[in-house]
Tab-separated table of C-alpha atoms and ligand atoms in Angstrom:
chain	number	residue	atom	x	y	z
A	1352	MET	CA	46.760	142.092	159.678
A	1353	ARG	CA	46.251	138.477	160.513
A	1354	VAL	CA	43.942	136.643	158.169
A	1355	LYS	CA	41.078	135.396	160.268
A	1356	SER	CA	39.322	133.419	157.618
A	1357	LYS	CA	40.204	130.843	155.019
A	1358	PHE	CA	38.488	129.164	152.129
A	1359	ARG	CA	37.835	125.471	152.206
A	1360	CYS	CA	36.686	123.172	149.433
A	1361	GLN	CA	33.369	121.561	150.374
A	1362	GLU	CA	34.194	118.513	148.294
A	1363	CYS	CA	37.704	117.532	149.395
A	1364	GLY	CA	38.642	119.823	152.279
A	1365	GLN	CA	41.467	121.610	150.445
A	1366	GLN	CA	42.281	124.991	152.009
A	1367	SER	CA	43.205	128.245	150.380
A	1368	THR	CA	43.786	131.758	151.636
A	1369	ARG	CA	41.800	133.295	148.818
A	1370	TRP	CA	38.765	132.378	146.828
A	1371	LEU	CA	39.336	130.287	143.734
A	1372	GLY	CA	36.798	129.329	141.104
A	1373	ARG	CA	38.166	125.831	140.923
A	1374	CYS	CA	39.591	123.735	143.720
A	1375	PRO	CA	43.270	122.947	143.046
A	1376	GLY	CA	42.877	119.719	145.022
A	1377	CYS	CA	39.953	117.937	143.427
A	1378	GLY	CA	39.122	120.153	140.482
A	1379	ALA	CA	35.555	120.843	141.605
A	1380	TRP	CA	34.129	124.137	140.403
A	1381	ASN	CA	32.779	126.776	142.751
A	1382	SER	CA	33.217	124.626	145.831
A	1383	LEU	CA	35.327	126.961	147.993
A	1384	VAL	CA	33.498	128.496	150.922
A	1385	GLU	CA	34.849	131.004	153.398
A	1386	GLU	CA	35.206	129.858	156.989
A	1387	LEU	CA	36.574	131.285	160.198
A	1388	ASP	CA	40.104	130.166	160.949
A	1389	GLN	CA	39.204	128.606	164.244
A	1390	PRO	CA	35.608	127.581	163.980
A	1391	LYS	CA	33.884	127.414	167.321
A	1392	THR	CA	31.767	124.382	167.892
A	1393	VAL	CA	29.425	123.576	170.663
A	1394	SER	CA	29.109	120.006	171.802
A	1395	PRO	CA	25.808	118.781	173.148
A	1396	ALA	CA	27.700	117.443	176.157
A	1397	ALA	CA	28.641	120.921	177.232
A	1398	ILE	CA	24.966	121.816	177.293
A	1399	ASN	CA	23.756	118.807	179.199
A	1400	GLY	CA	26.747	118.540	181.508
A	1401	LEU	CA	27.346	114.976	180.331
A	1402	LEU	CA	30.988	114.288	179.669
A	1403	GLU	CA	31.561	110.557	180.051
A	1404	PRO	CA	29.541	107.895	178.227
A	1405	CYS	CA	26.808	106.552	180.480
A	1406	PRO	CA	23.836	104.197	180.062
A	1407	VAL	CA	20.925	105.826	178.313
A	1408	THR	CA	18.682	104.820	181.199
A	1409	GLU	CA	20.730	106.954	183.559
A	1410	VAL	CA	20.735	110.124	181.551
A	1411	PRO	CA	18.741	112.647	183.536
A	1412	ALA	CA	15.466	112.966	181.702
A	1413	GLN	CA	13.702	116.245	181.657
A	1414	GLU	CA	10.647	116.273	179.518
A	1415	GLU	CA	11.223	118.988	176.912
A	1416	GLU	CA	8.879	121.556	178.282
A	1417	ARG	CA	7.264	123.573	175.519
A	1418	PHE	CA	5.460	126.803	175.480
A	1419	PRO	CA	2.644	127.296	173.012
A	1420	THR	CA	2.718	130.329	170.751
A	1421	ARG	CA	-1.087	130.429	171.061
A	1422	MET	CA	-1.330	130.498	167.292
A	1423	ALA	CA	-3.063	127.176	166.817
A	1424	GLU	CA	-1.802	126.500	163.302
A	1425	MET	CA	1.781	127.348	164.272
A	1426	ASP	CA	1.620	125.159	167.368
A	1427	ARG	CA	0.235	122.304	165.318
A	1428	VAL	CA	3.184	122.454	162.928
A	1429	LEU	CA	5.720	122.842	165.742
A	1430	GLY	CA	4.283	119.788	167.441
A	1431	GLY	CA	2.661	121.505	170.395
A	1432	GLY	CA	4.718	124.627	170.941
A	1433	LEU	CA	8.190	126.057	171.130
A	1434	VAL	CA	10.975	124.098	172.764
A	1435	PRO	CA	13.342	126.362	174.725
A	1436	GLY	CA	16.736	126.748	173.104
A	1437	SER	CA	15.573	125.566	169.711
A	1438	LEU	CA	16.443	127.102	166.373
A	1439	ILE	CA	13.605	127.263	163.873
A	1440	LEU	CA	14.115	128.136	160.247
A	1441	VAL	CA	11.145	129.670	158.459
A	1442	GLY	CA	11.669	129.625	154.700
A	1443	GLY	CA	9.567	130.791	151.802
A	1444	ASP	CA	9.426	132.649	148.502
A	1445	PRO	CA	9.911	136.423	148.484
A	1446	GLY	CA	6.810	138.306	149.552
A	1447	ILE	CA	4.909	135.221	150.638
A	1448	GLY	CA	4.393	136.556	154.172
A	1449	LYS	CA	7.291	135.337	156.303
A	1450	SER	CA	7.801	138.647	158.101
A	1451	THR	CA	4.066	138.975	158.593
A	1452	LEU	CA	3.845	135.533	160.163
A	1453	MET	CA	6.843	136.145	162.397
A	1454	LEU	CA	5.573	139.501	163.567
A	1455	GLN	CA	2.226	137.971	164.455
A	1456	VAL	CA	3.854	135.109	166.343
A	1457	ALA	CA	6.191	137.546	168.109
A	1458	HIS	CA	3.214	139.685	169.093
A	1459	LEU	CA	1.257	136.743	170.512
A	1460	LEU	CA	4.262	135.670	172.557
A	1461	SER	CA	5.121	139.190	173.658
A	1462	CYS	CA	1.879	139.436	175.612
A	1463	ARG	CA	3.384	136.909	178.016
A	1464	MET	CA	7.160	137.399	177.746
A	1465	PRO	CA	9.671	139.768	176.190
A	1466	VAL	CA	10.380	138.998	172.553
A	1467	LEU	CA	13.204	140.509	170.522
A	1468	TYR	CA	12.554	141.042	166.838
A	1469	ILE	CA	15.708	141.720	164.847
A	1470	SER	CA	15.093	143.113	161.422
A	1471	GLY	CA	17.938	143.208	158.951
A	1472	GLU	CA	15.724	144.013	155.995
A	1473	GLU	CA	13.362	146.729	157.037
A	1474	SER	CA	13.675	149.930	159.006
A	1475	ALA	CA	12.126	150.161	162.451
A	1476	ARG	CA	9.501	152.495	160.976
A	1477	GLN	CA	8.511	149.945	158.371
A	1478	VAL	CA	8.194	147.230	160.973
A	1479	ARG	CA	6.161	149.506	163.184
A	1480	LEU	CA	3.805	150.329	160.314
A	1481	ARG	CA	3.334	146.656	159.625
A	1482	ALA	CA	2.789	145.942	163.312
A	1483	GLU	CA	0.120	148.644	163.349
A	1484	ARG	CA	-1.621	147.109	160.353
A	1485	LEU	CA	-1.518	143.678	161.936
A	1486	GLY	CA	-2.684	144.943	165.323
A	1487	ALA	CA	0.573	143.713	166.781
A	1488	LEU	CA	1.675	146.674	168.867
A	1489	SER	CA	2.673	145.571	172.309
A	1490	PRO	CA	5.308	146.946	174.651
A	1491	GLY	CA	6.750	143.467	175.225
A	1492	LEU	CA	7.856	143.339	171.614
A	1493	LEU	CA	11.347	144.806	171.345
A	1494	LEU	CA	12.634	145.860	167.992
A	1495	ALA	CA	16.218	146.111	166.787
A	1496	CYS	CA	17.440	146.845	163.290
A	1497	GLU	CA	20.792	145.171	163.039
A	1498	THR	CA	22.762	143.090	160.570
A	1499	ASP	CA	26.044	142.545	162.413
A	1500	ILE	CA	25.769	139.145	164.029
A	1501	ASP	CA	28.059	140.074	166.909
A	1502	GLN	CA	25.802	143.016	167.769
A	1503	VAL	CA	22.807	140.716	167.527
A	1504	GLU	CA	24.468	138.359	169.959
A	1505	ARG	CA	25.205	141.259	172.301
A	1506	HIS	CA	21.539	142.341	172.262
A	1507	LEU	CA	20.378	138.806	172.860
A	1508	ARG	CA	22.738	138.310	175.773
A	1509	GLN	CA	21.843	141.662	177.287
A	1510	ILE	CA	18.065	141.348	177.056
A	1511	SER	CA	17.968	137.563	177.250
A	1512	PRO	CA	14.445	137.198	175.905
A	1513	PRO	CA	12.933	133.700	175.868
A	1514	VAL	CA	12.172	134.096	172.157
A	1515	ALA	CA	13.819	136.047	169.349
A	1516	VAL	CA	13.215	136.436	165.630
A	1517	VAL	CA	16.021	137.110	163.148
A	1518	ASP	CA	14.615	138.440	159.861
A	1519	SER	CA	16.466	137.320	157.783
A	1520	ILE	CA	19.531	135.128	158.148
A	1521	GLN	CA	20.660	136.180	154.650
A	1522	THR	CA	21.112	139.790	155.741
A	1523	MET	CA	23.265	138.938	158.766
A	1524	PHE	CA	27.025	139.164	158.463
A	1525	LYS	CA	30.087	138.381	160.475
A	1526	SER	CA	32.678	141.105	160.122
A	1527	ASP	CA	35.579	138.637	160.348
A	1528	LEU	CA	34.592	137.118	157.038
A	1529	ALA	CA	35.335	138.927	153.810
A	1530	SER	CA	32.486	137.443	151.799
A	1531	ALA	CA	29.262	139.350	151.230
A	1532	PRO	CA	26.173	138.838	153.420
A	1533	GLY	CA	24.030	136.066	152.005
A	1534	SER	CA	26.979	134.038	150.745
A	1535	VAL	CA	27.309	130.442	151.846
A	1536	GLY	CA	30.146	131.147	154.273
A	1537	GLN	CA	28.383	134.084	155.931
A	1538	VAL	CA	25.014	132.393	156.257
A	1539	ARG	CA	26.584	129.289	157.703
A	1540	GLU	CA	28.766	131.128	160.177
A	1541	CYS	CA	25.954	133.419	161.369
A	1542	ALA	CA	23.582	130.499	161.782
A	1543	ALA	CA	26.236	128.575	163.698
A	1544	GLN	CA	26.766	131.519	166.022
A	1545	LEU	CA	23.048	131.805	166.721
A	1546	MET	CA	22.902	128.048	167.211
A	1547	ARG	CA	25.600	128.186	169.874
A	1548	LEU	CA	23.796	131.047	171.535
A	1549	ALA	CA	20.436	129.266	171.489
A	1550	LYS	CA	21.845	126.043	172.893
A	1551	THR	CA	23.810	127.680	175.674
A	1552	THR	CA	21.307	130.318	176.779
A	1553	GLY	CA	18.018	128.546	176.082
A	1554	ILE	CA	16.697	131.335	173.879
A	1555	SER	CA	14.459	130.000	171.107
A	1556	ILE	CA	15.328	131.694	167.851
A	1557	PHE	CA	13.260	131.898	164.684
A	1558	LEU	CA	15.405	132.431	161.605
A	1559	VAL	CA	13.742	133.733	158.480
A	1560	GLY	CA	15.341	132.435	155.286
A	1561	HIS	CA	14.722	133.157	151.639
A	1562	VAL	CA	14.117	130.429	149.144
A	1563	THR	CA	15.747	130.671	145.749
A	1564	LYS	CA	13.933	129.982	142.495
A	1565	GLU	CA	14.924	126.325	142.571
A	1566	GLY	CA	13.099	125.995	145.864
A	1567	MET	CA	16.306	125.793	147.850
A	1568	LEU	CA	17.027	127.932	150.819
A	1569	ALA	CA	19.370	130.550	149.479
A	1570	GLY	CA	22.825	129.730	150.580
A	1571	PRO	CA	23.464	126.364	151.949
A	1572	ARG	CA	21.343	123.335	152.442
A	1573	VAL	CA	23.589	122.852	155.499
A	1574	LEU	CA	21.407	125.417	157.209
A	1575	GLU	CA	18.627	122.868	157.204
A	1576	HIS	CA	20.875	120.359	158.920
A	1577	MET	CA	21.997	122.782	161.586
A	1578	VAL	CA	18.652	123.951	162.851
A	1579	ASP	CA	16.177	121.924	164.885
A	1580	THR	CA	13.093	122.671	162.869
A	1581	VAL	CA	12.517	123.757	159.283
A	1582	LEU	CA	9.177	125.267	158.309
A	1583	TYR	CA	8.210	126.435	154.852
A	1584	LEU	CA	5.556	129.002	154.189
A	1585	GLU	CA	4.202	128.286	150.766
A	1586	GLY	CA	1.307	129.143	148.552
A	1587	ASP	CA	0.443	130.839	145.333
A	1588	ARG	CA	1.159	134.532	145.577
A	1589	HIS	CA	-1.950	135.306	143.555
A	1590	GLN	CA	-4.123	133.324	145.918
A	1591	PHE	CA	-4.901	134.061	149.523
A	1592	PHE	CA	-3.991	130.728	151.032
A	1593	ARG	CA	-0.696	130.140	152.730
A	1594	ILE	CA	0.406	126.778	153.955
A	1595	LEU	CA	2.959	126.375	156.701
A	1596	ARG	CA	4.618	123.016	156.282
A	1597	GLY	CA	7.039	121.298	158.621
A	1598	VAL	CA	9.922	119.851	156.608
A	1599	LYS	CA	12.042	118.807	159.538
A	1600	ASN	CA	11.300	118.747	163.225
A	1601	ARG	CA	13.528	117.348	165.924
A	1602	PHE	CA	10.715	117.667	168.443
A	1603	GLY	CA	7.661	116.470	166.582
A	1604	SER	CA	6.058	115.095	163.469
A	1605	THR	CA	6.535	116.682	160.075
A	1606	ASN	CA	3.281	115.743	158.436
A	1607	GLU	CA	1.244	118.506	159.945
A	1608	ILE	CA	0.423	121.654	158.031
A	1609	GLY	CA	-0.963	124.973	159.129
A	1610	ILE	CA	-3.360	126.775	156.834
A	1611	PHE	CA	-3.716	130.542	156.757
A	1612	GLU	CA	-5.477	133.095	154.677
A	1613	MET	CA	-3.646	136.332	153.842
A	1614	SER	CA	-5.689	139.435	154.578
A	1615	GLY	CA	-5.081	143.118	155.168
A	1616	ALA	CA	-4.805	142.385	158.870
A	1617	GLY	CA	-2.241	139.660	158.334
A	1618	LEU	CA	-2.441	135.907	158.240
A	1619	VAL	CA	-5.727	134.562	159.542
A	1620	GLU	CA	-5.857	130.980	160.719
A	1621	VAL	CA	-8.204	128.738	158.807
A	1622	ALA	CA	-9.850	126.204	161.061
A	1623	SER	CA	-11.982	124.463	158.451
A	1624	PRO	CA	-9.912	124.521	155.248
A	1625	SER	CA	-12.206	122.283	153.192
A	1626	ALA	CA	-14.975	124.830	153.459
A	1627	ILE	CA	-12.757	127.463	151.873
A	1628	PHE	CA	-11.215	125.321	149.162
A	1629	LEU	CA	-14.653	124.294	147.995
A	1630	THR	CA	-16.482	127.628	148.164
A	1631	LYS	CA	-15.869	128.607	144.579
A	1632	ARG	CA	-16.899	125.299	143.067
A	1633	PRO	CA	-18.883	125.729	139.882
A	1634	LYS	CA	-22.601	125.266	140.451
A	1635	GLY	CA	-24.453	122.748	138.341
A	1636	ASP	CA	-23.187	119.889	136.296
A	1637	VAL	CA	-19.948	121.012	134.713
A	1638	PRO	CA	-17.692	118.381	133.167
A	1639	GLY	CA	-14.053	118.241	134.187
A	1640	THR	CA	-14.230	118.678	137.946
A	1641	ALA	CA	-14.011	116.177	140.805
A	1642	VAL	CA	-13.400	116.445	144.538
A	1643	ALA	CA	-10.439	114.705	146.136
A	1644	ALA	CA	-10.487	113.881	149.830
A	1645	ALA	CA	-6.844	114.476	150.681
A	1646	LEU	CA	-5.129	114.065	154.008
A	1647	GLU	CA	-2.516	116.550	155.167
A	1648	GLY	CA	-0.903	115.161	158.270
A	1649	SER	CA	-3.725	114.243	160.546
A	1650	ARG	CA	-6.129	116.605	158.871
A	1651	PRO	CA	-8.471	115.820	155.996
A	1652	LEU	CA	-8.771	118.396	153.263
A	1653	LEU	CA	-11.271	118.400	150.428
A	1654	VAL	CA	-9.919	119.904	147.248
A	1655	GLU	CA	-11.519	120.360	143.887
A	1656	ILE	CA	-9.504	119.008	140.961
A	1657	GLN	CA	-10.224	120.493	137.566
A	1658	ALA	CA	-9.136	119.058	134.239
A	1659	LEU	CA	-9.441	120.227	130.692
A	1660	VAL	CA	-8.868	117.842	127.818
A	1661	CYS	CA	-9.101	119.364	124.372
A	1662	PRO	CA	-7.777	118.505	120.905
A	1663	THR	CA	-4.240	119.672	120.211
A	1664	GLY	CA	-4.093	122.631	117.868
A	1665	TYR	CA	-0.751	121.838	116.347
A	1666	GLY	CA	2.384	119.860	117.066
A	1667	THR	CA	2.899	117.881	120.218
A	1668	PRO	CA	0.121	117.896	122.791
A	1669	ARG	CA	0.611	120.125	125.834
A	1670	ARG	CA	0.466	118.736	129.324
A	1671	MET	CA	0.245	121.169	132.211
A	1672	THR	CA	-0.414	120.698	135.895
A	1673	ALA	CA	-0.715	123.036	138.843
A	1674	GLY	CA	-0.952	121.790	142.402
A	1675	VAL	CA	-0.761	118.122	141.433
A	1676	ASP	CA	2.294	116.100	140.532
A	1677	TYR	CA	3.046	116.230	136.803
A	1678	ASN	CA	4.420	112.699	136.737
A	1679	ARG	CA	1.375	111.237	138.397
A	1680	VAL	CA	-0.861	112.948	135.873
A	1681	ALA	CA	1.281	111.443	133.093
A	1682	LEU	CA	0.888	108.037	134.706
A	1683	ILE	CA	-2.887	108.386	135.056
A	1684	THR	CA	-3.134	109.563	131.453
A	1685	ALA	CA	-1.196	106.493	130.315
A	1686	VAL	CA	-3.449	104.193	132.340
A	1687	LEU	CA	-6.563	105.821	130.876
A	1688	GLU	CA	-5.167	105.307	127.385
A	1689	LYS	CA	-3.946	101.758	127.734
A	1690	ARG	CA	-6.533	100.264	130.085
A	1691	MET	CA	-9.621	102.186	129.144
A	1692	GLY	CA	-8.982	102.877	125.489
A	1693	PHE	CA	-9.151	106.676	125.802
A	1694	ASN	CA	-7.397	108.263	122.867
A	1695	LEU	CA	-5.500	111.057	124.614
A	1696	GLY	CA	-2.431	111.103	122.359
A	1697	ASN	CA	-3.777	114.014	120.327
A	1698	GLN	CA	-5.254	115.935	123.252
A	1699	ASP	CA	-3.881	118.807	125.312
A	1700	ILE	CA	-4.280	118.114	129.012
A	1701	TYR	CA	-4.463	120.663	131.830
A	1702	VAL	CA	-4.979	119.685	135.456
A	1703	ASN	CA	-5.310	122.096	138.361
A	1704	ALA	CA	-5.904	121.744	142.101
A	1705	VAL	CA	-8.151	124.702	142.898
A	1706	GLY	CA	-7.144	127.250	145.540
A	1707	GLY	CA	-3.375	127.167	145.158
A	1708	VAL	CA	-3.030	124.100	147.320
A	1709	ARG	CA	-0.455	121.447	146.461
A	1710	LEU	CA	-1.417	117.781	146.689
A	1711	ASP	CA	1.374	115.296	146.532
A	1712	GLU	CA	-0.213	112.153	147.838
A	1713	PRO	CA	-1.266	109.429	145.395
A	1714	ALA	CA	-4.723	109.396	146.998
A	1715	ALA	CA	-5.606	112.268	144.682
A	1716	ASP	CA	-5.177	109.981	141.641
A	1717	LEU	CA	-8.788	108.946	141.527
A	1718	ALA	CA	-10.076	112.512	141.504
A	1719	VAL	CA	-7.592	113.423	138.764
A	1720	ALA	CA	-8.718	110.421	136.715
A	1721	CYS	CA	-12.394	111.317	137.256
A	1722	ALA	CA	-11.797	114.927	136.209
A	1723	LEU	CA	-9.818	113.849	133.125
A	1724	ALA	CA	-12.376	111.260	132.040
A	1725	SER	CA	-15.200	113.688	132.699
A	1726	SER	CA	-13.637	116.402	130.569
A	1727	PHE	CA	-12.675	113.981	127.805
A	1728	LYS	CA	-16.143	112.468	127.570
A	1729	ASP	CA	-17.878	115.740	128.362
A	1730	ILE	CA	-19.951	114.052	131.039
A	1731	PRO	CA	-20.049	115.642	134.519
A	1732	VAL	CA	-18.970	113.812	137.659
A	1733	ASP	CA	-21.670	113.195	140.232
A	1734	PRO	CA	-21.634	116.527	142.161
A	1735	GLY	CA	-22.432	114.810	145.459
A	1736	LEU	CA	-19.354	112.624	145.255
A	1737	ALA	CA	-15.930	112.890	146.862
A	1738	CYS	CA	-13.234	110.298	146.321
A	1739	ALA	CA	-9.812	109.012	147.314
A	1740	GLY	CA	-7.820	106.234	145.715
A	1741	GLU	CA	-4.501	105.462	144.121
A	1742	THR	CA	-4.310	104.073	140.600
A	1743	GLY	CA	-1.903	101.293	139.768
A	1744	LEU	CA	-0.278	100.684	136.408
A	1745	THR	CA	-2.550	97.762	135.654
A	1746	GLY	CA	-5.616	99.929	136.129
A	1747	GLU	CA	-6.443	98.687	139.612
A	1748	LEU	CA	-7.695	100.986	142.333
A	1749	ARG	CA	-5.624	100.836	145.492
A	1750	PRO	CA	-6.669	101.684	149.011
A	1751	VAL	CA	-5.308	104.759	150.790
A	1752	THR	CA	-4.506	105.492	154.395
A	1753	GLY	CA	-6.793	107.297	156.793
A	1754	VAL	CA	-9.873	106.556	154.741
A	1755	GLU	CA	-12.217	106.931	157.688
A	1756	LYS	CA	-11.099	110.513	158.318
A	1757	ARG	CA	-11.540	111.353	154.652
A	1758	ILE	CA	-15.018	109.896	154.580
A	1759	ARG	CA	-16.091	111.722	157.710
A	1760	GLU	CA	-14.837	115.056	156.390
A	1761	SER	CA	-16.589	114.488	153.058
A	1762	PHE	CA	-19.926	113.756	154.680
A	1763	LYS	CA	-19.443	116.688	157.025
A	1764	MET	CA	-18.916	118.958	154.047
A	1765	GLY	CA	-22.211	117.865	152.528
A	1766	PHE	CA	-21.143	115.129	150.126
A	1767	SER	CA	-23.453	112.155	150.152
A	1768	ARG	CA	-21.316	109.611	148.314
A	1769	PHE	CA	-17.726	108.571	148.741
A	1770	LEU	CA	-15.843	106.523	146.154
A	1771	MET	CA	-12.836	104.384	147.112
A	1772	SER	CA	-11.079	101.102	146.522
A	1773	SER	CA	-12.969	97.954	147.467
A	1774	ARG	CA	-9.854	96.877	149.323
A	1775	SER	CA	-10.117	99.823	151.709
A	1776	ALA	CA	-10.283	98.887	155.364
A	1777	ALA	CA	-13.711	97.966	156.649
A	1778	LEU	CA	-15.339	100.828	158.472
A	1779	SER	CA	-16.958	100.916	161.813
A	1780	GLY	CA	-20.525	102.057	161.565
A	1781	ASP	CA	-22.806	101.964	158.595
A	1782	ASP	CA	-21.790	101.863	154.978
A	1783	TYR	CA	-24.408	104.211	153.677
A	1784	GLY	CA	-23.173	106.302	150.751
A	1785	LEU	CA	-19.937	104.409	150.280
A	1786	LEU	CA	-19.083	103.274	146.770
A	1787	ARG	CA	-16.329	100.759	146.197
A	1788	ALA	CA	-14.546	99.690	143.040
A	1789	ASP	CA	-11.737	97.269	142.175
A	1790	THR	CA	-10.556	99.024	139.084
A	1791	LEU	CA	-10.310	102.525	137.747
A	1792	ALA	CA	-12.760	101.563	134.998
A	1793	GLY	CA	-15.326	100.452	137.557
A	1794	ALA	CA	-14.767	103.602	139.606
A	1795	LEU	CA	-15.248	105.901	136.631
A	1796	GLU	CA	-18.467	104.136	135.754
A	1797	MET	CA	-19.815	105.004	139.193
A	1798	ALA	CA	-18.444	108.530	139.271
A	1799	LEU	CA	-19.605	109.851	135.915
A	1800	LEU	CA	-23.268	110.668	135.524
A	1801	ALA	CA	-24.504	108.441	132.764
X	2086	LIG	N1	-2.209	146.142	153.098
X	2086	LIG	C1	-2.138	144.848	152.795
X	2086	LIG	N2	-3.243	144.152	152.650
X	2086	LIG	C2	-3.207	142.840	152.344
X	2086	LIG	N3	-2.092	142.166	152.183
X	2086	LIG	C3	-0.965	142.802	152.317
X	2086	LIG	C4	-0.913	144.172	152.622
X	2086	LIG	N4	0.371	144.542	152.703
X	2086	LIG	C5	1.093	143.447	152.433
X	2086	LIG	N5	0.287	142.414	152.199
X	2086	LIG	C6	0.699	141.034	151.884
X	2086	LIG	O1	1.847	140.738	152.607
X	2086	LIG	C7	2.848	140.235	151.726
X	2086	LIG	C8	4.221	140.662	152.186
X	2086	LIG	O2	4.428	140.033	153.375
X	2086	LIG	P1	5.850	139.949	154.046
X	2086	LIG	O3	6.564	141.230	153.899
X	2086	LIG	O4	5.598	139.393	155.388
X	2086	LIG	O5	6.544	138.874	153.136
X	2086	LIG	P2	8.008	138.310	153.297
X	2086	LIG	O6	7.896	136.856	152.969
X	2086	LIG	O7	8.592	138.699	154.590
X	2086	LIG	O8	8.737	139.052	152.124
X	2086	LIG	P3	10.296	139.326	151.947
X	2086	LIG	O9	10.784	138.148	151.168
X	2086	LIG	O10	10.332	140.576	151.140
X	2086	LIG	O11	10.886	139.459	153.280
X	2086	LIG	C9	2.528	140.825	150.406
X	2086	LIG	O12	2.970	140.005	149.345
X	2086	LIG	C10	1.032	140.895	150.434
X	2086	LIG	O13	0.487	139.675	150.000
X	2087	LIG	MG1	10.300	139.864	155.056
């Protein structure tokens, strides 16, 4: 039998007919990946009918028409809706709700057009049970349980639905390749085949992908380069919130997030996230909590930051963070020690962003500093105060972007004071309730109840 596949080193391009642990060419370990002997490629020219170079001004311009999924949070992250012929990768930890999200999106779309849902992980019965629970039973939603990519292609060509979901890319396999489903070679080849199909037929395909422990999409990072859009569904499995984050988008911005709440009836869109993240705030004056006015994409989000500073029992002090960047907390701790004379060297420090949300913008610094100082001194932060500001190494308070949006959201959510850098842009309208400080020391003086 003719060998249809070969193994190629990803580092140096060396070929081999069988798998080797170490590349004989460059000596790299575990770098050989199985490939088809004659890989098929699809050139963008073939799709657009453009073969000779021509001035960009003369390229026929069709506005990428999009169709909305009618799930507002999904459309927001996609940048307004689905682009025909696009390949969208939806990644996330096991059990986070990827299949749930996809089934809900497929259902919404299937009310207007046929949608093919290909499940490689669950039986048709299981999918039907889930669809029943989610209220997603509609005749326009076609179901196929298949893992052979050639069969999948056959179904897609036969039915030619405008949208399809492949759950998950790791279960798909190409029978010409000897490697197991989920291996780098298989995942890459299957994704490439679906890519060719999407580009030539105009079917938009959602690919579900699993994320490994290290936070990488299982299999190759190349998958992220191949597809048009990469979305991650993230969140704490023990919490109800799920955040859909755009990591890459060839047709829109990537700073938007979609916020959902997991319930028995599936993922429910959250229109006013601040309200939910703040609901369980401790009542009364409790030290160690402050509210950060964060900005996720174009949307402000108020999040409570809690800190606990307590003397170290033995050995080296512990430092733990959840939802905020560990390194930034270390930096803020150092600034508090050096610039403000706090003696934190013999204290354990725990910092947590409440609600399972992850804040990675420096604008949360001020709230972290307030919470830390408040816990250390055992003095509560003004409960009517929200804040946003970045701390510098010299103890200065730096302005942040989008301050007006943050302020408006804070006042809308019932806060009466807003603390920020005095170098923040001047605001239109009145200044009532705005507190400004040059330095972290000055800011903490205003934030902590005397
Ligand atoms: N009856 C239910 N009520 C509430 N939540 C449920 C119920 N059944 C399942 N869930 C939630 O749905 C999650 C599973 O969702 P789903 O199967 O969509 O995840 P997934 O990301 O596709 O997982 P996998 O990695 O196994 O494919 C569970 O972790 C749970 O939180
Ligand atoms: Mg699943």
